[in-house]
Amino acid sequence: MPKSVVYTGCSVGENPLCCFDTLSDEEIAFVEKSSVEVDYKQGEIICKQGSFASHIMIMKEGLAKIYLENGNDSLILKILPPVNIIGLPALFDGNNTFPYSAQTYMNSTVKLIEIGAFKKLIENNAQFAMQIISLLAENSVIINGRFFCLTKKQTYGRLADVLLCLAQRIYKQDKFPLQLTRKDLSELASMSIESTTRILTRFKEEGLIAIHCNEIEILDADKLLEISAIG
């Protein structure tokens, strides 16, 4: 495996909305006419797995999770801060339903773009289409890396991945608000709440993190990265 390939549990790309930079003023106006903004409260469902996909959605504010459902079981695929796109897998021919569910972690604002209008942009703007293909490819790599971590890494490595992802990709700062519960963190790391609490305490005792009333602070990112790499 090339040294440049590093598998982490992070589920967020670098710049998911760069594709819209390729649109002309006329195309941007077309998008605005074909879209609407909706406010969702904490815990509300944005889209339901298996439901009709009438829109492509953009997270403008808030935080949400993308997950697969199977009876009483679920698996979190991604966590989405602003600004990210939801629903791209519904674009391929022969499919008109969402392959996953999305639910808010906190009060959020989502922009809904009619899927027909979105497809028209892809048909008429080659640069936009290439950016969407690039985004789908990046998502595939990210999801593959996340599955590797969930199945091959030990609990310490998985939780280190989650904390680094939150700091570096979600909040983009070492000190960030604790908007996710212990249950949310345990779901992201695919472990029990008890194990999550125990490992967080261990990380705190070893000086890797600090836990304040409503915040977590990364004190030693290099050590967490080492734990992540060891798995």
C-alpha angles and dihedrals in degrees: 000000000000115000089235091065110089120174115215136163092241114125104189129093127218105252113359096173099051087105091073090060087074094061123105122231089258092052092048089053089049090053092050092052090049098049144068134193120234129190117220126194124226111289096016121138113245095186134356126226108253095017123126112279106223097152145034108226134213122201103226099169135005134025132282142174129229113211145165120236130209113168108298093345127087137179123205111227100177145355114221126207122177123321110031139122124243125196106027093134087065089068098077118101118266094027125095101161136079112259091207143023128248126205132178123246090196140001105308143180119220129188113217116206119191107253091225091056091047091052090050090057089053091049095048103036116056094188091052090049091051091051091051090050089050091049092050090049091050090049090053092053091047094049091047090052092048092051089050091053095046093050102035108030126080122240095267092054093047094051091045087054092052094049093048091048092051092049100040105032108019106037097010094216136086093239114054139163117269096236093148120075124227086259091054091050092048091052091050091050093040096235139109123282089241092056091047092052092046094050093045088054090049092050089049093049091050092052096246095120139012121218115206127179096281103000143069121209125198107222100172112026092166092059092047089050089051090051089048092051093048089049 
